[in-house]
Amino acid sequence: MLKAENLSVHFVVRHNPLVRLKHPDHTIRAVSDVSIELKNGEILGLVGESGSGKTTLARALAGLVRPSGGQVLYRGSDLQKMDAPEFKKYRREVQLILQDSDSTLDPRMRLVELLEEPLKINRHLDKAERQDLVSAIMEKTFIPPSLAGRYPTELSGGQRQRVSLARTLLVRPKIIIADEPLSGLDTILRYQLLKLMLELKEEYGLSYLLISHDLQMISSVCNRVAVMYRGKLVEVMESGNMSSAVHPYTKMLLAGLALELEEGHDLHHHAEDGQGCGFAGRCPVHLPICHQETPSLKGVSENHLCACHLA
Ligand SMILES: Nc1ncnc2c1ncn2[C@@H]1O[C@H](COP(=O)(O)OP(=O)(O)OP(=O)(O)O)[C@@H](O)[C@H]1O
């Protein structure tokens, strides 16, 4: 349904001496040669530590960042070749919810206005019809009517995330890309929001790309999980099969170890800046070849891909 084919997104940063030090060609390779498909009705999880390129990949899939190489295909159509009406439809059908809902909600608008806004932009409805839809979505997303007149700063983090979800649903998307939708929420609120998202998936016929640092949470709700490290996919597998993870980085994530970084570890140094596997320097089982050749993502069993020389 939504496909990245050999997708790369590079940022050229000319005036930052620190970037120049780490990337002599001034280029940060945030996403490098990524191929993955979100299938119709699927919940696909994307995990990886900070700086691994998850948000950049999400933004490219949502049409917000132009790829440096490769393609994004939506129902077989190349995003770069869509005309304006096609692209507008695409932007409506593929919605991105960001981790920081505070920045996407206009602080000058009351909750009810925030919910009416996407209906004004995307649909030709009169005031009464808009109000009916707003009331219905508030009920579905458990936003009490008593909050209708509040501003975003007068809402809790969990309420703001539900408002973001409600705004997104009002434009009737087919795909929701949710970038850390649960971050900043306590355990109970995380569980409630996740449960709500899953219930609404069936009702609205949605497919989800869920992005998170939290492999445990992601694997408990997703059909498949893609693991990203330094701009590349290192493993893609069915989430029911996580115990057969092969890549040493996925194993570290599963053991809850990978986010425990050694002091001075450079998260933002990307694999393509040197030769070999980007994980070799941290890998407990690396071989000489890991420092010489970049492993490609290849099938290790049915529906299971891994980029590791040892796989
Ligand atoms: N607009 C930009 N200009 C320059 N570099 C960027 C830009 N956006 C992202 N980057 C860099 O690209 C790399 C990947 O960033 P990205 O935000 O995609 O990672 P992430 O995995 O989503 O991280 P986090 O989990 O912290 O959100 C990082 O090195 C980041 O500094």
mmCIF file of C-alpha atoms and ligand atoms in Angstrom:
data_model
loop_
_atom_site.group_PDB
_atom_site.id
_atom_site.type_symbol
_atom_site.label_atom_id
_atom_site.label_comp_id
_atom_site.label_asym_id
_atom_site.label_seq_id
_atom_site.Cartn_x
_atom_site.Cartn_y
_atom_site.Cartn_z
ATOM 1 C CA MET A 1 0.000 0.000 0.000
ATOM 2 C CA LEU A 2 2.730 2.469 1.048
ATOM 3 C CA LYS A 3 6.173 1.507 -0.077
ATOM 4 C CA ALA A 4 9.697 2.867 0.267
ATOM 5 C CA GLU A 5 11.987 1.587 -2.486
ATOM 6 C CA ASN A 6 15.715 2.106 -1.938
ATOM 7 C CA LEU A 7 14.781 5.319 -0.174
ATOM 8 C CA SER A 8 17.546 7.666 0.956
ATOM 9 C CA VAL A 9 17.285 11.049 2.635
ATOM 10 C CA HIS A 10 20.495 13.019 3.041
ATOM 11 C CA PHE A 11 20.880 16.413 4.664
ATOM 12 C CA VAL A 12 23.674 18.664 3.516
ATOM 13 C CA VAL A 13 24.802 20.809 6.448
ATOM 14 C CA ARG A 14 27.471 23.293 5.357
ATOM 15 C CA HIS A 15 27.965 25.711 8.228
ATOM 16 C CA ASN A 16 28.280 23.413 11.203
ATOM 17 C CA PRO A 17 31.917 22.636 12.113
ATOM 18 C CA LEU A 18 30.851 19.659 14.241
ATOM 19 C CA VAL A 19 29.034 18.094 11.297
ATOM 20 C CA ARG A 20 32.073 18.776 9.101
ATOM 21 C CA LEU A 21 34.256 16.947 11.604
ATOM 22 C CA LYS A 22 32.111 13.806 11.517
ATOM 23 C CA HIS A 23 30.961 14.027 7.917
ATOM 24 C CA PRO A 24 33.727 15.477 5.722
ATOM 25 C CA ASP A 25 31.320 15.711 2.776
ATOM 26 C CA HIS A 26 28.923 17.815 4.942
ATOM 27 C CA THR A 27 26.248 15.170 4.417
ATOM 28 C CA ILE A 28 24.190 13.499 7.128
ATOM 29 C CA ARG A 29 22.783 10.280 5.708
ATOM 30 C CA ALA A 30 19.676 10.120 7.873
ATOM 31 C CA VAL A 31 18.007 7.376 5.794
ATOM 32 C CA SER A 32 20.047 5.146 3.556
ATOM 33 C CA ASP A 33 18.701 2.754 0.918
ATOM 34 C CA VAL A 34 15.606 1.688 2.864
ATOM 35 C CA SER A 35 13.048 -0.612 1.231
ATOM 36 C CA ILE A 36 9.902 -1.528 3.147
ATOM 37 C CA GLU A 37 6.170 -1.792 2.562
ATOM 38 C CA LEU A 38 3.267 -1.022 4.862
ATOM 39 C CA LYS A 39 0.566 -3.450 3.766
ATOM 40 C CA ASN A 40 -3.157 -2.762 3.730
ATOM 41 C CA GLY A 41 -4.622 -3.199 7.234
ATOM 42 C CA GLU A 42 -1.224 -3.840 8.770
ATOM 43 C CA ILE A 43 0.325 -2.410 11.919
ATOM 44 C CA LEU A 44 4.009 -2.079 11.179
ATOM 45 C CA GLY A 45 6.366 -1.054 13.959
ATOM 46 C CA LEU A 46 9.558 0.897 13.382
ATOM 47 C CA VAL A 47 12.075 0.872 16.222
ATOM 48 C CA GLY A 48 15.586 2.135 16.741
ATOM 49 C CA GLU A 49 17.441 4.441 19.051
ATOM 50 C CA SER A 50 17.540 8.212 18.866
ATOM 51 C CA GLY A 51 19.083 9.488 15.657
ATOM 52 C CA SER A 52 18.617 6.237 13.732
ATOM 53 C CA GLY A 53 16.461 7.991 11.113
ATOM 54 C CA LYS A 54 12.935 6.913 12.117
ATOM 55 C CA THR A 55 11.383 10.387 12.004
ATOM 56 C CA THR A 56 13.122 11.242 8.745
ATOM 57 C CA LEU A 57 11.814 8.028 7.164
ATOM 58 C CA ALA A 58 8.319 8.826 8.512
ATOM 59 C CA ARG A 59 8.475 12.355 7.093
ATOM 60 C CA ALA A 60 9.607 11.068 3.716
ATOM 61 C CA LEU A 61 6.778 8.513 3.659
ATOM 62 C CA ALA A 62 4.311 11.276 4.549
ATOM 63 C CA GLY A 63 5.574 13.397 1.652
ATOM 64 C CA LEU A 64 7.113 16.072 3.899
ATOM 65 C CA VAL A 65 10.741 15.488 2.924
ATOM 66 C CA ARG A 66 11.994 15.031 -0.611
ATOM 67 C CA PRO A 67 14.042 11.826 -1.017
ATOM 68 C CA SER A 68 17.667 12.157 -2.071
ATOM 69 C CA GLY A 69 17.343 8.793 -3.787
ATOM 70 C CA GLY A 70 14.807 6.020 -4.339
ATOM 71 C CA GLN A 71 11.048 6.325 -4.317
ATOM 72 C CA VAL A 72 7.942 6.438 -2.178
ATOM 73 C CA LEU A 73 5.052 4.608 -3.819
ATOM 74 C CA TYR A 74 1.442 4.898 -2.650
ATOM 75 C CA ARG A 75 -0.859 2.306 -4.188
ATOM 76 C CA GLY A 76 1.735 1.967 -6.952
ATOM 77 C CA SER A 77 2.015 5.712 -7.724
ATOM 78 C CA ASP A 78 5.329 7.474 -7.266
ATOM 79 C CA LEU A 79 4.924 10.447 -4.925
ATOM 80 C CA GLN A 80 7.398 12.513 -6.943
ATOM 81 C CA LYS A 81 5.294 12.093 -10.070
ATOM 82 C CA MET A 82 1.872 12.892 -8.587
ATOM 83 C CA ASP A 83 0.083 15.998 -9.881
ATOM 84 C CA ALA A 84 -1.250 18.552 -7.372
ATOM 85 C CA PRO A 85 -4.751 17.008 -6.866
ATOM 86 C CA GLU A 86 -3.242 13.510 -6.487
ATOM 87 C CA PHE A 87 -0.692 14.774 -3.968
ATOM 88 C CA LYS A 88 -3.413 16.617 -2.025
ATOM 89 C CA LYS A 89 -5.445 13.394 -1.828
ATOM 90 C CA TYR A 90 -2.295 11.530 -0.752
ATOM 91 C CA ARG A 91 -1.595 14.064 2.005
ATOM 92 C CA ARG A 92 -5.153 13.584 3.266
ATOM 93 C CA GLU A 93 -5.027 9.786 3.156
ATOM 94 C CA VAL A 94 -1.573 9.445 4.737
ATOM 95 C CA GLN A 95 -1.454 11.329 8.036
ATOM 96 C CA LEU A 96 1.476 11.855 10.363
ATOM 97 C CA ILE A 97 0.988 12.222 14.131
ATOM 98 C CA LEU A 98 4.118 13.596 15.743
ATOM 99 C CA GLN A 99 5.520 12.789 19.166
ATOM 100 C CA ASP A 100 5.220 16.392 20.245
ATOM 101 C CA SER A 101 1.496 17.113 19.973
ATOM 102 C CA ASP A 102 2.040 20.460 21.739
ATOM 103 C CA SER A 103 3.797 21.837 18.681
ATOM 104 C CA THR A 104 1.030 20.823 16.275
ATOM 105 C CA LEU A 105 -1.899 22.237 18.264
ATOM 106 C CA ASP A 106 -2.332 25.992 17.868
ATOM 107 C CA PRO A 107 -2.241 27.375 21.449
ATOM 108 C CA ARG A 108 -4.671 30.177 20.469
ATOM 109 C CA MET A 109 -7.445 27.779 19.469
ATOM 110 C CA ARG A 110 -9.979 26.152 21.755
ATOM 111 C CA LEU A 111 -10.366 22.369 21.605
ATOM 112 C CA VAL A 112 -13.609 22.528 19.626
ATOM 113 C CA GLU A 113 -12.009 24.897 17.078
ATOM 114 C CA LEU A 114 -8.989 22.611 16.791
ATOM 115 C CA LEU A 115 -11.301 19.747 15.886
ATOM 116 C CA GLU A 116 -13.361 21.783 13.428
ATOM 117 C CA GLU A 117 -10.292 23.072 11.597
ATOM 118 C CA PRO A 118 -9.428 19.931 9.568
ATOM 119 C CA LEU A 119 -13.070 19.650 8.509
ATOM 120 C CA LYS A 120 -12.998 23.203 7.143
ATOM 121 C CA ILE A 121 -9.867 22.530 5.148
ATOM 122 C CA ASN A 122 -10.698 19.113 3.824
ATOM 123 C CA ARG A 123 -14.456 18.837 3.528
ATOM 124 C CA HIS A 124 -17.344 20.901 2.252
ATOM 125 C CA LEU A 125 -19.630 20.749 5.247
ATOM 126 C CA ASP A 126 -21.903 23.305 6.876
ATOM 127 C CA LYS A 127 -21.478 24.378 10.508
ATOM 128 C CA ALA A 128 -24.118 21.963 11.900
ATOM 129 C CA GLU A 129 -22.603 18.983 10.068
ATOM 130 C CA ARG A 130 -19.129 19.922 11.327
ATOM 131 C CA GLN A 131 -20.399 20.173 14.905
ATOM 132 C CA ASP A 132 -22.030 16.743 14.649
ATOM 133 C CA LEU A 133 -18.790 15.194 13.416
ATOM 134 C CA VAL A 134 -16.784 16.931 16.140
ATOM 135 C CA SER A 135 -19.152 15.666 18.857
ATOM 136 C CA ALA A 136 -19.007 12.139 17.447
ATOM 137 C CA ILE A 137 -15.193 12.053 17.320
ATOM 138 C CA MET A 138 -14.936 13.490 20.861
ATOM 139 C CA GLU A 139 -17.097 10.631 22.062
ATOM 140 C CA LYS A 140 -15.046 8.029 20.192
ATOM 141 C CA THR A 141 -11.750 9.372 21.496
ATOM 142 C CA PHE A 142 -13.058 9.798 25.053
ATOM 143 C CA ILE A 143 -12.698 13.567 25.127
ATOM 144 C CA PRO A 144 -15.351 14.813 27.592
ATOM 145 C CA PRO A 145 -17.623 17.641 26.275
ATOM 146 C CA SER A 146 -16.604 19.712 29.303
ATOM 147 C CA LEU A 147 -13.164 20.204 27.679
ATOM 148 C CA ALA A 148 -14.578 21.732 24.469
ATOM 149 C CA GLY A 149 -13.785 25.326 25.439
ATOM 150 C CA ARG A 150 -10.249 24.687 26.724
ATOM 151 C CA TYR A 151 -6.983 25.730 25.103
ATOM 152 C CA PRO A 152 -4.225 23.109 24.517
ATOM 153 C CA THR A 153 -2.191 24.394 27.484
ATOM 154 C CA GLU A 154 -5.203 23.671 29.711
ATOM 155 C CA LEU A 155 -5.196 19.982 28.706
ATOM 156 C CA SER A 156 -3.114 17.105 30.046
ATOM 157 C CA GLY A 157 -0.533 15.352 27.835
ATOM 158 C CA GLY A 158 -2.878 12.379 27.347
ATOM 159 C CA GLN A 159 -5.783 14.658 26.426
ATOM 160 C CA ARG A 160 -3.617 16.536 23.905
ATOM 161 C CA GLN A 161 -2.570 13.245 22.281
ATOM 162 C CA ARG A 162 -6.235 12.222 21.999
ATOM 163 C CA VAL A 163 -7.041 15.600 20.409
ATOM 164 C CA SER A 164 -4.245 15.011 17.856
ATOM 165 C CA LEU A 165 -5.640 11.553 17.112
ATOM 166 C CA ALA A 166 -9.198 12.929 16.810
ATOM 167 C CA ARG A 167 -8.029 15.706 14.422
ATOM 168 C CA THR A 168 -6.267 13.110 12.307
ATOM 169 C CA LEU A 169 -9.290 10.794 12.155
ATOM 170 C CA LEU A 170 -11.574 13.630 11.074
ATOM 171 C CA VAL A 171 -9.910 13.788 7.664
ATOM 172 C CA ARG A 172 -10.658 10.057 7.142
ATOM 173 C CA PRO A 173 -7.084 8.861 6.504
ATOM 174 C CA LYS A 174 -6.207 5.406 5.211
ATOM 175 C CA ILE A 175 -2.794 5.352 6.877
ATOM 176 C CA ILE A 176 -1.636 6.863 10.150
ATOM 177 C CA ILE A 177 2.077 7.232 10.728
ATOM 178 C CA ALA A 178 2.436 7.811 14.450
ATOM 179 C CA ASP A 179 5.865 8.980 15.605
ATOM 180 C CA GLU A 180 6.261 8.165 19.302
ATOM 181 C CA PRO A 181 2.558 8.814 19.956
ATOM 182 C CA LEU A 182 2.850 7.502 23.491
ATOM 183 C CA SER A 183 5.989 9.288 24.620
ATOM 184 C CA GLY A 184 5.604 11.503 27.648
ATOM 185 C CA LEU A 185 2.532 9.589 28.872
ATOM 186 C CA ASP A 186 2.440 7.460 31.981
ATOM 187 C CA THR A 187 1.907 3.711 31.698
ATOM 188 C CA ILE A 188 -1.888 3.772 32.122
ATOM 189 C CA LEU A 189 -2.358 6.583 29.590
ATOM 190 C CA ARG A 190 -0.020 4.840 27.121
ATOM 191 C CA TYR A 191 -2.081 1.691 27.417
ATOM 192 C CA GLN A 192 -5.379 3.585 27.036
ATOM 193 C CA LEU A 193 -4.235 5.514 23.957
ATOM 194 C CA LEU A 194 -2.806 2.403 22.337
ATOM 195 C CA LYS A 195 -6.026 0.483 23.015
ATOM 196 C CA LEU A 196 -8.030 3.329 21.514
ATOM 197 C CA MET A 197 -5.837 3.441 18.406
ATOM 198 C CA LEU A 198 -6.274 -0.294 17.898
ATOM 199 C CA GLU A 199 -10.061 -0.145 18.356
ATOM 200 C CA LEU A 200 -10.359 2.722 15.884
ATOM 201 C CA LYS A 201 -8.160 0.892 13.380
ATOM 202 C CA GLU A 202 -10.912 -1.632 12.715
ATOM 203 C CA GLU A 203 -13.686 0.936 12.666
ATOM 204 C CA TYR A 204 -11.882 3.296 10.293
ATOM 205 C CA GLY A 205 -10.148 0.640 8.167
ATOM 206 C CA LEU A 206 -6.699 2.034 8.976
ATOM 207 C CA SER A 207 -3.149 0.836 8.515
ATOM 208 C CA TYR A 208 -0.563 2.068 11.004
ATOM 209 C CA LEU A 209 3.138 2.710 10.976
ATOM 210 C CA LEU A 210 4.011 3.016 14.677
ATOM 211 C CA ILE A 211 7.395 4.473 15.564
ATOM 212 C CA SER A 212 8.956 3.993 18.960
ATOM 213 C CA HIS A 213 12.109 3.377 20.956
ATOM 214 C CA ASP A 214 10.195 0.739 22.848
ATOM 215 C CA LEU A 215 10.573 -2.625 21.116
ATOM 216 C CA GLN A 216 8.587 -4.465 23.800
ATOM 217 C CA MET A 217 5.538 -2.229 23.393
ATOM 218 C CA ILE A 218 5.787 -2.181 19.587
ATOM 219 C CA SER A 219 6.138 -5.938 19.255
ATOM 220 C CA SER A 220 3.085 -6.498 21.480
ATOM 221 C CA VAL A 221 0.712 -4.649 19.107
ATOM 222 C CA CYS A 222 2.297 -4.784 15.642
ATOM 223 C CA ASN A 223 2.048 -7.428 12.937
ATOM 224 C CA ARG A 224 5.638 -6.820 11.854
ATOM 225 C CA VAL A 225 8.568 -4.926 13.275
ATOM 226 C CA ALA A 226 11.319 -3.147 11.353
ATOM 227 C CA VAL A 227 14.500 -2.325 13.257
ATOM 228 C CA MET A 228 16.532 0.670 12.129
ATOM 229 C CA TYR A 229 20.131 1.463 12.990
ATOM 230 C CA ARG A 230 22.048 4.491 11.715
ATOM 231 C CA GLY A 231 19.803 5.152 8.758
ATOM 232 C CA LYS A 232 19.464 1.549 7.621
ATOM 233 C CA LEU A 233 17.038 -1.276 8.230
ATOM 234 C CA VAL A 234 18.884 -4.063 9.989
ATOM 235 C CA GLU A 235 16.034 -6.509 10.588
ATOM 236 C CA VAL A 236 12.375 -6.895 9.554
ATOM 237 C CA MET A 237 10.290 -9.681 11.052
ATOM 238 C CA GLU A 238 6.881 -10.756 12.274
ATOM 239 C CA SER A 239 6.366 -9.531 15.806
ATOM 240 C CA GLY A 240 5.048 -12.883 16.988
ATOM 241 C CA ASN A 241 8.442 -14.259 16.133
ATOM 242 C CA MET A 242 10.692 -11.854 18.018
ATOM 243 C CA SER A 243 12.395 -14.670 19.911
ATOM 244 C CA SER A 244 14.003 -15.699 16.609
ATOM 245 C CA ALA A 245 15.604 -12.267 16.091
ATOM 246 C CA VAL A 246 19.022 -12.705 14.494
ATOM 247 C CA HIS A 247 20.628 -9.285 14.379
ATOM 248 C CA PRO A 248 22.811 -8.587 17.434
ATOM 249 C CA TYR A 249 21.341 -5.064 17.658
ATOM 250 C CA THR A 250 17.743 -6.393 17.752
ATOM 251 C CA LYS A 251 18.832 -8.867 20.420
ATOM 252 C CA MET A 252 20.288 -6.007 22.442
ATOM 253 C CA LEU A 253 17.046 -4.046 22.059
ATOM 254 C CA LEU A 254 15.046 -7.059 23.191
ATOM 255 C CA ALA A 255 17.283 -7.432 26.208
ATOM 256 C CA GLY A 256 16.768 -3.729 26.940
ATOM 257 C CA LEU A 257 20.471 -3.067 26.532
ATOM 258 C CA ALA A 258 20.867 -0.978 23.425
ATOM 259 C CA LEU A 259 19.784 2.318 24.895
ATOM 260 C CA GLU A 260 22.402 2.021 27.606
ATOM 261 C CA LEU A 261 25.024 3.855 25.637
ATOM 262 C CA GLU A 262 28.648 3.845 26.459
ATOM 263 C CA GLU A 263 29.961 7.264 27.346
ATOM 264 C CA GLY A 264 30.980 9.211 24.287
ATOM 265 C CA HIS A 265 29.189 6.902 21.899
ATOM 266 C CA ASP A 266 28.294 8.799 18.772
ATOM 267 C CA LEU A 267 24.723 8.050 17.741
ATOM 268 C CA HIS A 268 24.826 10.337 14.791
ATOM 269 C CA HIS A 269 27.760 8.792 13.022
ATOM 270 C CA HIS A 270 26.253 6.933 10.096
ATOM 271 C CA ALA A 271 27.398 3.703 8.562
ATOM 272 C CA GLU A 272 27.973 5.091 5.093
ATOM 273 C CA ASP A 273 30.625 7.454 6.431
ATOM 274 C CA GLY A 274 32.900 4.455 6.693
ATOM 275 C CA GLN A 275 33.096 0.933 5.394
ATOM 276 C CA GLY A 276 31.388 -2.113 6.796
ATOM 277 C CA CYS A 277 28.433 -2.672 9.079
ATOM 278 C CA GLY A 278 27.380 0.437 11.042
ATOM 279 C CA PHE A 279 26.914 -1.706 14.134
ATOM 280 C CA ALA A 280 30.302 -3.461 14.002
ATOM 281 C CA GLY A 281 31.894 -1.128 16.570
ATOM 282 C CA ARG A 282 29.279 -2.057 19.178
ATOM 283 C CA CYS A 283 28.660 -5.625 18.097
ATOM 284 C CA PRO A 284 29.642 -8.285 20.656
ATOM 285 C CA VAL A 285 30.151 -10.928 17.944
ATOM 286 C CA HIS A 286 31.701 -8.960 15.059
ATOM 287 C CA LEU A 287 34.084 -10.570 12.565
ATOM 288 C CA PRO A 288 36.783 -8.885 10.430
ATOM 289 C CA ILE A 289 34.394 -8.824 7.428
ATOM 290 C CA CYS A 290 31.933 -6.692 9.463
ATOM 291 C CA HIS A 291 34.428 -3.810 9.315
ATOM 292 C CA GLN A 292 35.075 -4.244 5.613
ATOM 293 C CA GLU A 293 31.768 -4.939 3.884
ATOM 294 C CA THR A 294 28.322 -3.477 4.430
ATOM 295 C CA PRO A 295 25.842 -6.354 4.848
ATOM 296 C CA SER A 296 22.691 -6.186 2.715
ATOM 297 C CA LEU A 297 19.194 -6.924 3.978
ATOM 298 C CA LYS A 298 18.466 -10.483 2.928
ATOM 299 C CA GLY A 299 15.925 -13.209 3.732
ATOM 300 C CA VAL A 300 16.917 -15.507 6.587
ATOM 301 C CA SER A 301 13.570 -17.338 6.687
ATOM 302 C CA GLU A 302 9.998 -16.716 5.551
ATOM 303 C CA ASN A 303 8.960 -13.085 6.227
ATOM 304 C CA HIS A 304 12.227 -12.465 8.040
ATOM 305 C CA LEU A 305 14.969 -10.189 6.686
ATOM 306 C CA CYS A 306 18.255 -9.370 8.337
ATOM 307 C CA ALA A 307 21.343 -7.346 7.415
ATOM 308 C CA CYS A 308 24.160 -9.142 9.208
ATOM 309 C CA HIS A 309 27.163 -11.108 7.945
ATOM 310 C CA LEU A 310 26.517 -13.658 10.678
ATOM 311 C CA ALA A 311 22.878 -14.290 9.723
HETATM 312 N N1 LIG B 1 16.502 18.802 8.863
HETATM 313 C C1 LIG B 1 17.628 18.189 9.200
HETATM 314 N N2 LIG B 1 18.825 18.715 8.895
HETATM 315 C C2 LIG B 1 19.980 18.101 9.224
HETATM 316 N N3 LIG B 1 20.039 16.924 9.879
HETATM 317 C C3 LIG B 1 18.882 16.336 10.216
HETATM 318 C C4 LIG B 1 17.610 16.935 9.919
HETATM 319 N N4 LIG B 1 16.629 16.117 10.382
HETATM 320 C C5 LIG B 1 17.253 15.063 10.960
HETATM 321 N N5 LIG B 1 18.603 15.195 10.860
HETATM 322 C C6 LIG B 1 19.616 14.248 11.343
HETATM 323 O O1 LIG B 1 19.289 12.990 10.766
HETATM 324 C C7 LIG B 1 19.559 11.932 11.698
HETATM 325 C C8 LIG B 1 18.287 11.127 11.934
HETATM 326 O O2 LIG B 1 17.357 11.929 12.658
HETATM 327 P P1 LIG B 1 15.865 11.443 12.982
HETATM 328 O O3 LIG B 1 15.167 12.554 13.705
HETATM 329 O O4 LIG B 1 15.256 10.936 11.741
HETATM 330 O O5 LIG B 1 16.146 10.220 13.974
HETATM 331 P P2 LIG B 1 15.129 9.467 14.966
HETATM 332 O O6 LIG B 1 15.499 8.029 14.893
HETATM 333 O O7 LIG B 1 13.732 9.821 14.626
HETATM 334 O O8 LIG B 1 15.509 10.066 16.360
HETATM 335 P P3 LIG B 1 14.546 10.336 17.643
HETATM 336 O O9 LIG B 1 14.112 8.983 18.110
HETATM 337 O O10 LIG B 1 15.455 11.034 18.589
HETATM 338 O O11 LIG B 1 13.409 11.175 17.162
HETATM 339 C C9 LIG B 1 20.095 12.606 12.949
HETATM 340 O O12 LIG B 1 21.514 12.569 12.871
HETATM 341 C C10 LIG B 1 19.567 14.026 12.841
HETATM 342 O O13 LIG B 1 20.422 14.908 13.528
#
